[in-house]
Amino acid sequence: MAQFGDWIVFLVAVGLLLWWIWRRFDNWLHAPPGYRIRKLAKAGGVEPDETVDLLEENGYEVLSGKHRIPLAVSIDEGPLQPTRLFFDYLAVKEDKYYLVKLDKSRMPLEWTASGLRERLLVYALLFPECEGIIVADPKDRLVRTVRFKVEDENG
């Protein structure tokens, strides 16, 4: 008789586990667009500086700053090697989200289509819900917005 009771406990535990997995999957599936961005916005604080002032002068509200995205790279099925991807701020304007990168003198951006693609496309692909990537240069007081659009080869 003890075996019958063990099976009931086991089946109830498995049922609860399956129900919990289904709920998590359903919540993930029906998460509203931009959920990851809103989660990032709540994650980091903003310390006032000249870049935040520049963005606010241009109508942006800076939500958070200094984000690090952990990544891992594997070469030829070798061990995973950790790396990181950084962006400086997350801003919003007219209910549209923007990632902000600083144009730094030690690694200046090449303002050509291929140069921008090489340096910024990864951000657009990681966060497709963002309207664009803002490149801010507090030294020259410039704010530029970069957007990527996949074009049809025939068009």
Tab-separated table of N, CA and C in Angstrom:
chain	number	residue	atom	x	y	z
A	1	MET	N	0.816	-1.190	0.000
A	1	MET	CA	0.000	0.000	0.000
A	1	MET	C	0.861	1.257	0.000
A	2	ALA	N	2.078	1.150	0.587
A	2	ALA	CA	2.962	2.313	0.619
A	2	ALA	C	3.374	2.725	-0.783
A	3	GLN	N	3.486	1.762	-1.687
A	3	GLN	CA	3.872	2.084	-3.056
A	3	GLN	C	2.778	2.892	-3.757
A	4	PHE	N	1.534	2.587	-3.508
A	4	PHE	CA	0.435	3.334	-4.108
A	4	PHE	C	0.465	4.796	-3.657
A	5	GLY	N	0.715	5.035	-2.389
A	5	GLY	CA	0.815	6.401	-1.859
A	5	GLY	C	2.000	7.150	-2.440
A	6	ASP	N	3.119	6.441	-2.636
A	6	ASP	CA	4.295	7.063	-3.249
A	6	ASP	C	3.988	7.517	-4.676
A	7	TRP	N	3.255	6.687	-5.416
A	7	TRP	CA	2.907	7.032	-6.782
A	7	TRP	C	1.996	8.254	-6.840
A	8	ILE	N	1.077	8.339	-5.915
A	8	ILE	CA	0.172	9.495	-5.893
A	8	ILE	C	0.963	10.773	-5.623
A	9	VAL	N	1.855	10.725	-4.650
A	9	VAL	CA	2.693	11.897	-4.349
A	9	VAL	C	3.547	12.252	-5.556
A	10	PHE	N	4.124	11.236	-6.211
A	10	PHE	CA	4.959	11.466	-7.392
A	10	PHE	C	4.144	12.114	-8.510
A	11	LEU	N	2.948	11.579	-8.784
A	11	LEU	CA	2.116	12.130	-9.864
A	11	LEU	C	1.653	13.552	-9.558
A	12	VAL	N	1.329	13.821	-8.310
A	12	VAL	CA	0.945	15.182	-7.930
A	12	VAL	C	2.130	16.130	-8.120
A	13	ALA	N	3.330	15.716	-7.717
A	13	ALA	CA	4.522	16.554	-7.876
A	13	ALA	C	4.813	16.811	-9.347
A	14	VAL	N	4.717	15.771	-10.169
A	14	VAL	CA	4.945	15.933	-11.610
A	14	VAL	C	3.884	16.855	-12.200
A	15	GLY	N	2.642	16.678	-11.792
A	15	GLY	CA	1.564	17.544	-12.285
A	15	GLY	C	1.791	18.999	-11.928
A	16	LEU	N	2.192	19.253	-10.688
A	16	LEU	CA	2.476	20.635	-10.275
A	16	LEU	C	3.657	21.217	-11.049
A	17	LEU	N	4.680	20.411	-11.266
A	17	LEU	CA	5.844	20.877	-12.026
A	17	LEU	C	5.455	21.216	-13.464
A	18	LEU	N	4.666	20.351	-14.111
A	18	LEU	CA	4.220	20.621	-15.478
A	18	LEU	C	3.338	21.866	-15.539
A	19	TRP	N	2.447	22.029	-14.560
A	19	TRP	CA	1.600	23.216	-14.513
A	19	TRP	C	2.453	24.474	-14.378
A	20	TRP	N	3.455	24.433	-13.485
A	20	TRP	CA	4.347	25.580	-13.278
A	20	TRP	C	5.123	25.901	-14.557
A	21	ILE	N	5.651	24.884	-15.241
A	21	ILE	CA	6.384	25.103	-16.497
A	21	ILE	C	5.456	25.719	-17.547
A	22	TRP	N	4.230	25.197	-17.662
A	22	TRP	CA	3.280	25.745	-18.631
A	22	TRP	C	2.968	27.211	-18.336
A	23	ARG	N	2.757	27.547	-17.062
A	23	ARG	CA	2.469	28.940	-16.701
A	23	ARG	C	3.625	29.860	-17.058
A	24	ARG	N	4.850	29.439	-16.769
A	24	ARG	CA	6.035	30.251	-17.108
A	24	ARG	C	6.122	30.465	-18.615
A	25	PHE	N	5.922	29.392	-19.375
A	25	PHE	CA	5.970	29.491	-20.827
A	25	PHE	C	4.869	30.414	-21.340
A	26	ASP	N	3.663	30.261	-20.812
A	26	ASP	CA	2.537	31.092	-21.239
A	26	ASP	C	2.786	32.569	-20.906
A	27	ASN	N	3.331	32.843	-19.722
A	27	ASN	CA	3.656	34.232	-19.352
A	27	ASN	C	4.718	34.807	-20.277
A	28	TRP	N	5.731	34.004	-20.589
A	28	TRP	CA	6.786	34.462	-21.491
A	28	TRP	C	6.217	34.721	-22.881
A	29	LEU	N	5.361	33.803	-23.338
A	29	LEU	CA	4.794	33.916	-24.680
A	29	LEU	C	3.913	35.148	-24.833
A	30	HIS	N	3.198	35.500	-23.782
A	30	HIS	CA	2.278	36.625	-23.844
A	30	HIS	C	2.827	37.893	-23.210
A	31	ALA	N	4.130	37.910	-22.938
A	31	ALA	CA	4.735	39.129	-22.390
A	31	ALA	C	4.601	40.242	-23.421
A	32	PRO	N	4.251	41.423	-22.998
A	32	PRO	CA	4.065	42.516	-23.958
A	32	PRO	C	5.378	42.888	-24.633
A	33	PRO	N	5.305	43.395	-25.866
A	33	PRO	CA	6.521	43.838	-26.538
A	33	PRO	C	7.214	44.909	-25.702
A	34	GLY	N	8.505	44.850	-25.687
A	34	GLY	CA	9.263	45.839	-24.932
A	34	GLY	C	9.464	45.476	-23.479
A	35	TYR	N	9.056	44.291	-23.082
A	35	TYR	CA	9.195	43.886	-21.681
A	35	TYR	C	10.665	43.901	-21.243
A	36	ARG	N	11.550	43.383	-22.108
A	36	ARG	CA	12.979	43.360	-21.759
A	36	ARG	C	13.510	44.781	-21.563
A	37	ILE	N	13.082	45.688	-22.413
A	37	ILE	CA	13.542	47.075	-22.302
A	37	ILE	C	13.035	47.703	-21.016
A	38	ARG	N	11.760	47.500	-20.697
A	38	ARG	CA	11.223	48.069	-19.454
A	38	ARG	C	11.918	47.472	-18.235
A	39	LYS	N	12.271	46.209	-18.317
A	39	LYS	CA	13.005	45.567	-17.222
A	39	LYS	C	14.389	46.210	-17.071
A	40	LEU	N	15.058	46.483	-18.184
A	40	LEU	CA	16.354	47.174	-18.136
A	40	LEU	C	16.209	48.585	-17.586
A	41	ALA	N	15.126	49.237	-17.934
A	41	ALA	CA	14.916	50.614	-17.483
A	41	ALA	C	14.825	50.684	-15.965
A	42	LYS	N	14.272	49.653	-15.363
A	42	LYS	CA	14.145	49.629	-13.909
A	42	LYS	C	15.431	49.178	-13.229
A	43	ALA	N	16.335	48.559	-13.997
A	43	ALA	CA	17.513	47.921	-13.407
A	43	ALA	C	18.593	48.900	-12.962
A	44	GLY	N	18.823	49.952	-13.709
A	44	GLY	CA	19.954	50.820	-13.399
A	44	GLY	C	19.543	52.220	-13.042
A	45	GLY	N	20.301	52.812	-12.169
A	45	GLY	CA	20.059	54.200	-11.806
A	45	GLY	C	20.790	55.135	-12.748
A	46	VAL	N	20.448	56.395	-12.653
A	46	VAL	CA	21.085	57.406	-13.498
A	46	VAL	C	21.726	58.446	-12.601
A	47	GLU	N	22.999	58.684	-12.824
A	47	GLU	CA	23.685	59.754	-12.118
A	47	GLU	C	23.800	60.936	-13.071
A	48	PRO	N	23.358	62.087	-12.648
A	48	PRO	CA	23.405	63.252	-13.542
A	48	PRO	C	24.843	63.553	-13.981
A	49	ASP	N	24.992	63.783	-15.266
A	49	ASP	CA	26.274	64.194	-15.829
A	49	ASP	C	25.996	64.989	-17.099
A	50	GLU	N	27.037	65.365	-17.809
A	50	GLU	CA	26.842	66.217	-18.985
A	50	GLU	C	26.099	65.494	-20.105
A	51	THR	N	26.232	64.176	-20.207
A	51	THR	CA	25.509	63.433	-21.240
A	51	THR	C	24.024	63.388	-20.921
A	52	VAL	N	23.682	63.145	-19.676
A	52	VAL	CA	22.271	63.131	-19.267
A	52	VAL	C	21.661	64.504	-19.518
A	53	ASP	N	22.384	65.553	-19.182
A	53	ASP	CA	21.894	66.921	-19.446
A	53	ASP	C	21.674	67.151	-20.934
A	54	LEU	N	22.620	66.695	-21.764
A	54	LEU	CA	22.517	66.861	-23.215
A	54	LEU	C	21.283	66.129	-23.749
A	55	LEU	N	21.078	64.899	-23.301
A	55	LEU	CA	19.921	64.133	-23.760
A	55	LEU	C	18.611	64.786	-23.325
A	56	GLU	N	18.570	65.280	-22.095
A	56	GLU	CA	17.356	65.933	-21.612
A	56	GLU	C	17.087	67.237	-22.355
A	57	GLU	N	18.141	67.963	-22.726
A	57	GLU	CA	17.965	69.180	-23.527
A	57	GLU	C	17.358	68.876	-24.883
A	58	ASN	N	17.595	67.652	-25.387
A	58	ASN	CA	17.077	67.243	-26.691
A	58	ASN	C	15.751	66.492	-26.580
A	59	GLY	N	15.124	66.539	-25.406
A	59	GLY	CA	13.792	65.981	-25.247
A	59	GLY	C	13.719	64.528	-24.815
A	60	TYR	N	14.830	63.934	-24.479
A	60	TYR	CA	14.838	62.539	-24.038
A	60	TYR	C	14.773	62.471	-22.520
A	61	GLU	N	14.128	61.437	-22.019
A	61	GLU	CA	14.155	61.144	-20.594
A	61	GLU	C	15.076	59.947	-20.415
A	62	VAL	N	16.137	60.122	-19.655
A	62	VAL	CA	17.095	59.047	-19.428
A	62	VAL	C	16.556	58.162	-18.313
A	63	LEU	N	16.359	56.875	-18.629
A	63	LEU	CA	15.756	55.944	-17.683
A	63	LEU	C	16.787	55.222	-16.826
A	64	SER	N	17.887	54.851	-17.421
A	64	SER	CA	18.909	54.116	-16.682
A	64	SER	C	20.239	54.242	-17.404
A	65	GLY	N	21.285	53.852	-16.705
A	65	GLY	CA	22.603	54.016	-17.293
A	65	GLY	C	23.541	52.862	-17.021
A	66	LYS	N	24.588	52.819	-17.838
A	66	LYS	CA	25.695	51.877	-17.701
A	66	LYS	C	25.216	50.424	-17.634
A	67	HIS	N	24.811	49.904	-18.775
A	67	HIS	CA	24.334	48.528	-18.847
A	67	HIS	C	25.411	47.619	-19.435
A	68	ARG	N	25.467	46.410	-18.867
A	68	ARG	CA	26.409	45.388	-19.326
A	68	ARG	C	25.595	44.150	-19.664
A	69	ILE	N	25.767	43.650	-20.872
A	69	ILE	CA	25.052	42.463	-21.310
A	69	ILE	C	26.061	41.325	-21.419
A	70	PRO	N	25.951	40.325	-20.558
A	70	PRO	CA	26.898	39.207	-20.626
A	70	PRO	C	26.596	38.307	-21.826
A	71	LEU	N	27.627	37.918	-22.526
A	71	LEU	CA	27.528	37.014	-23.673
A	71	LEU	C	28.569	35.921	-23.516
A	72	ALA	N	28.416	34.868	-24.281
A	72	ALA	CA	29.420	33.811	-24.311
A	72	ALA	C	29.653	33.434	-25.762
A	73	VAL	N	30.889	33.107	-26.090
A	73	VAL	CA	31.282	32.761	-27.451
A	73	VAL	C	31.955	31.397	-27.419
A	74	SER	N	31.590	30.565	-28.374
A	74	SER	CA	32.217	29.252	-28.511
A	74	SER	C	32.785	29.147	-29.922
A	75	ILE	N	33.990	28.643	-30.046
A	75	ILE	CA	34.628	28.487	-31.352
A	75	ILE	C	34.804	26.997	-31.615
A	76	ASP	N	34.268	26.532	-32.729
A	76	ASP	CA	34.369	25.122	-33.120
A	76	ASP	C	33.984	24.172	-31.993
A	77	GLU	N	32.853	24.438	-31.376
A	77	GLU	CA	32.316	23.609	-30.303
A	77	GLU	C	33.245	23.517	-29.093
A	78	GLY	N	34.119	24.490	-28.950
A	78	GLY	CA	35.015	24.544	-27.800
A	78	GLY	C	34.286	25.096	-26.591
A	79	PRO	N	35.031	25.339	-25.534
A	79	PRO	CA	34.391	25.853	-24.317
A	79	PRO	C	33.872	27.275	-24.532
A	80	LEU	N	32.836	27.611	-23.786
A	80	LEU	CA	32.286	28.959	-23.869
A	80	LEU	C	33.246	29.957	-23.244
A	81	GLN	N	33.471	31.041	-23.948
A	81	GLN	CA	34.334	32.101	-23.464
A	81	GLN	C	33.469	33.322	-23.163
A	82	PRO	N	33.509	33.806	-21.936
A	82	PRO	CA	32.644	34.943	-21.585
A	82	PRO	C	33.142	36.252	-22.180
A	83	THR	N	32.198	37.088	-22.524
A	83	THR	CA	32.493	38.437	-22.989
A	83	THR	C	31.300	39.309	-22.592
A	84	ARG	N	31.396	40.589	-22.874
A	84	ARG	CA	30.320	41.511	-22.494
A	84	ARG	C	30.102	42.522	-23.607
A	85	LEU	N	28.909	43.050	-23.596
A	85	LEU	CA	28.538	44.118	-24.513
A	85	LEU	C	28.000	45.247	-23.649
A	86	PHE	N	28.433	46.467	-23.905
A	86	PHE	CA	28.049	47.608	-23.070
A	86	PHE	C	27.272	48.634	-23.884
A	87	PHE	N	26.310	49.257	-23.238
A	87	PHE	CA	25.764	50.507	-23.763
A	87	PHE	C	25.595	51.447	-22.590
A	88	ASP	N	25.584	52.733	-22.879
A	88	ASP	CA	25.724	53.728	-21.827
A	88	ASP	C	24.425	54.114	-21.135
A	89	TYR	N	23.356	54.307	-21.886
A	89	TYR	CA	22.094	54.740	-21.287
A	89	TYR	C	20.926	54.125	-22.038
A	90	LEU	N	19.796	54.135	-21.386
A	90	LEU	CA	18.527	53.808	-22.001
A	90	LEU	C	17.656	55.043	-21.842
A	91	ALA	N	17.118	55.522	-22.967
A	91	ALA	CA	16.326	56.756	-22.931
A	91	ALA	C	14.988	56.526	-23.630
A	92	VAL	N	14.050	57.409	-23.324
A	92	VAL	CA	12.730	57.337	-23.948
A	92	VAL	C	12.339	58.740	-24.406
A	93	LYS	N	11.641	58.782	-25.545
A	93	LYS	CA	11.104	60.040	-26.067
A	93	LYS	C	9.833	59.689	-26.824
A	94	GLU	N	8.740	60.328	-26.440
A	94	GLU	CA	7.440	60.089	-27.068
A	94	GLU	C	7.088	58.596	-27.053
A	95	ASP	N	7.288	57.946	-25.917
A	95	ASP	CA	6.986	56.523	-25.713
A	95	ASP	C	7.778	55.585	-26.619
A	96	LYS	N	8.913	56.027	-27.121
A	96	LYS	CA	9.792	55.187	-27.937
A	96	LYS	C	11.127	55.077	-27.223
A	97	TYR	N	11.640	53.860	-27.164
A	97	TYR	CA	12.883	53.596	-26.447
A	97	TYR	C	14.092	53.694	-27.371
A	98	TYR	N	15.193	54.174	-26.799
A	98	TYR	CA	16.450	54.322	-27.528
A	98	TYR	C	17.604	53.844	-26.642
A	99	LEU	N	18.526	53.115	-27.239
A	99	LEU	CA	19.781	52.810	-26.564
A	99	LEU	C	20.727	53.963	-26.844
A	100	VAL	N	21.552	54.301	-25.883
A	100	VAL	CA	22.470	55.429	-26.051
A	100	VAL	C	23.906	54.932	-25.924
A	101	LYS	N	24.704	55.251	-26.930
A	101	LYS	CA	26.143	54.991	-26.910
A	101	LYS	C	26.844	56.341	-26.956
A	102	LEU	N	27.943	56.435	-26.228
A	102	LEU	CA	28.742	57.656	-26.265
A	102	LEU	C	29.771	57.552	-27.377
A	103	ASP	N	29.955	58.635	-28.104
A	103	ASP	CA	31.001	58.716	-29.119
A	103	ASP	C	32.268	59.153	-28.403
A	104	LYS	N	33.145	58.195	-28.169
A	104	LYS	CA	34.345	58.457	-27.377
A	104	LYS	C	35.546	58.687	-28.283
A	105	SER	N	36.435	59.571	-27.858
A	105	SER	CA	37.580	59.930	-28.688
A	105	SER	C	38.558	58.767	-28.853
A	106	ARG	N	38.607	57.860	-27.890
A	106	ARG	CA	39.563	56.754	-28.024
A	106	ARG	C	39.066	55.674	-28.981
A	107	MET	N	37.755	55.628	-29.236
A	107	MET	CA	37.181	54.695	-30.213
A	107	MET	C	36.122	55.425	-31.027
A	108	PRO	N	36.529	56.359	-31.878
A	108	PRO	CA	35.533	57.143	-32.615
A	108	PRO	C	34.768	56.278	-33.617
A	109	LEU	N	33.518	56.640	-33.814
A	109	LEU	CA	32.687	55.958	-34.802
A	109	LEU	C	33.071	56.422	-36.197
A	110	GLU	N	33.028	55.509	-37.130
A	110	GLU	CA	33.196	55.858	-38.533
A	110	GLU	C	31.784	56.092	-39.071
A	111	TRP	N	31.485	57.314	-39.469
A	111	TRP	CA	30.139	57.696	-39.852
A	111	TRP	C	29.835	57.338	-41.300
A	112	THR	N	30.059	56.083	-41.627
A	112	THR	CA	29.663	55.527	-42.915
A	112	THR	C	28.678	54.402	-42.628
A	113	ALA	N	27.944	53.990	-43.644
A	113	ALA	CA	26.968	52.911	-43.443
A	113	ALA	C	27.657	51.646	-42.930
A	114	SER	N	28.794	51.295	-43.496
A	114	SER	CA	29.473	50.075	-43.053
A	114	SER	C	30.086	50.245	-41.665
A	115	GLY	N	30.609	51.417	-41.365
A	115	GLY	CA	31.176	51.656	-40.038
A	115	GLY	C	30.119	51.595	-38.945
A	116	LEU	N	28.962	52.198	-39.207
A	116	LEU	CA	27.866	52.157	-38.240
A	116	LEU	C	27.323	50.740	-38.103
A	117	ARG	N	27.234	50.041	-39.212
A	117	ARG	CA	26.766	48.650	-39.160
A	117	ARG	C	27.685	47.800	-38.284
A	118	GLU	N	28.975	47.927	-38.480
A	118	GLU	CA	29.937	47.122	-37.719
A	118	GLU	C	29.874	47.402	-36.220
A	119	ARG	N	29.660	48.630	-35.849
A	119	ARG	CA	29.700	48.992	-34.428
A	119	ARG	C	28.344	48.966	-33.726
A	120	LEU	N	27.245	49.224	-34.453
A	120	LEU	CA	25.959	49.413	-33.771
A	120	LEU	C	24.871	48.401	-34.112
A	121	LEU	N	25.018	47.658	-35.182
A	121	LEU	CA	23.952	46.743	-35.597
A	121	LEU	C	23.629	45.712	-34.523
A	122	VAL	N	24.632	45.263	-33.801
A	122	VAL	CA	24.405	44.256	-32.760
A	122	VAL	C	23.386	44.743	-31.724
A	123	TYR	N	23.393	46.027	-31.408
A	123	TYR	CA	22.432	46.581	-30.450
A	123	TYR	C	21.017	46.563	-31.014
A	124	ALA	N	20.886	46.895	-32.287
A	124	ALA	CA	19.568	46.880	-32.928
A	124	ALA	C	19.022	45.457	-33.003
A	125	LEU	N	19.892	44.495	-33.190
A	125	LEU	CA	19.440	43.109	-33.259
A	125	LEU	C	19.089	42.554	-31.876
A	126	LEU	N	19.825	42.952	-30.857
A	126	LEU	CA	19.534	42.488	-29.497
A	126	LEU	C	18.261	43.097	-28.935
A	127	PHE	N	17.969	44.333	-29.336
A	127	PHE	CA	16.797	45.039	-28.819
A	127	PHE	C	15.962	45.578	-29.979
A	128	PRO	N	15.268	44.695	-30.700
A	128	PRO	CA	14.487	45.148	-31.863
A	128	PRO	C	13.325	46.053	-31.492
A	129	GLU	N	12.924	46.064	-30.213
A	129	GLU	CA	11.818	46.926	-29.802
A	129	GLU	C	12.244	48.381	-29.637
A	130	CYS	N	13.534	48.653	-29.745
A	130	CYS	CA	14.015	50.034	-29.659
A	130	CYS	C	13.822	50.739	-30.995
A	131	GLU	N	13.541	52.012	-30.921
A	131	GLU	CA	13.345	52.826	-32.116
A	131	GLU	C	14.657	53.093	-32.842
A	132	GLY	N	15.753	53.142	-32.096
A	132	GLY	CA	17.047	53.409	-32.706
A	132	GLY	C	18.134	53.478	-31.649
A	133	ILE	N	19.330	53.776	-32.114
A	133	ILE	CA	20.479	53.934	-31.234
A	133	ILE	C	20.911	55.394	-31.309
A	134	ILE	N	20.971	56.016	-30.164
A	134	ILE	CA	21.422	57.408	-30.105
A	134	ILE	C	22.921	57.401	-29.860
A	135	VAL	N	23.630	58.155	-30.658
A	135	VAL	CA	25.065	58.353	-30.433
A	135	VAL	C	25.215	59.784	-29.919
A	136	ALA	N	25.660	59.887	-28.679
A	136	ALA	CA	25.783	61.193	-28.033
A	136	ALA	C	27.254	61.561	-27.898
A	137	ASP	N	27.548	62.790	-28.225
A	137	ASP	CA	28.899	63.333	-28.065
A	137	ASP	C	28.787	64.572	-27.178
A	138	PRO	N	28.976	64.390	-25.863
A	138	PRO	CA	28.794	65.533	-24.960
A	138	PRO	C	29.838	66.627	-25.172
A	139	LYS	N	31.012	66.253	-25.685
A	139	LYS	CA	32.059	67.250	-25.909
A	139	LYS	C	31.648	68.248	-26.996
A	140	ASP	N	31.114	67.733	-28.108
A	140	ASP	CA	30.678	68.597	-29.214
A	140	ASP	C	29.189	68.937	-29.141
A	141	ARG	N	28.506	68.448	-28.090
A	141	ARG	CA	27.080	68.707	-27.865
A	141	ARG	C	26.218	68.218	-29.034
A	142	LEU	N	26.534	67.018	-29.531
A	142	LEU	CA	25.786	66.427	-30.644
A	142	LEU	C	25.010	65.201	-30.182
A	143	VAL	N	23.801	65.058	-30.700
A	143	VAL	CA	22.981	63.870	-30.481
A	143	VAL	C	22.498	63.430	-31.851
A	144	ARG	N	22.887	62.209	-32.231
A	144	ARG	CA	22.488	61.684	-33.536
A	144	ARG	C	21.782	60.354	-33.328
A	145	THR	N	20.771	60.081	-34.141
A	145	THR	CA	20.010	58.840	-34.036
A	145	THR	C	20.306	57.961	-35.242
A	146	VAL	N	20.652	56.704	-34.956
A	146	VAL	CA	20.964	55.731	-36.010
A	146	VAL	C	19.868	54.673	-35.994
A	147	ARG	N	19.320	54.404	-37.172
A	147	ARG	CA	18.300	53.360	-37.322
A	147	ARG	C	18.736	52.425	-38.436
A	148	PHE	N	18.391	51.152	-38.286
A	148	PHE	CA	18.695	50.160	-39.310
A	148	PHE	C	17.388	49.629	-39.881
A	149	LYS	N	17.386	49.413	-41.191
A	149	LYS	CA	16.205	48.857	-41.853
A	149	LYS	C	16.692	47.809	-42.841
A	150	VAL	N	16.124	46.625	-42.742
A	150	VAL	CA	16.466	45.559	-43.690
A	150	VAL	C	15.720	45.851	-44.981
A	151	GLU	N	16.469	45.931	-46.057
A	151	GLU	CA	15.847	46.254	-47.352
A	151	GLU	C	15.707	45.011	-48.199
A	152	ASP	N	14.716	45.047	-49.073
A	152	ASP	CA	14.496	43.967	-50.035
A	152	ASP	C	15.548	44.096	-51.127
A	153	GLU	N	16.148	42.994	-51.521
A	153	GLU	CA	17.193	43.034	-52.554
A	153	GLU	C	16.662	43.546	-53.887
A	154	ASN	N	15.409	43.334	-54.163
A	154	ASN	CA	14.838	43.743	-55.445
A	154	ASN	C	14.433	45.212	-55.454
A	155	GLY	N	14.321	45.809	-54.251
A	155	GLY	CA	13.818	47.170	-54.177
A	155	GLY	C	14.878	48.123	-54.074
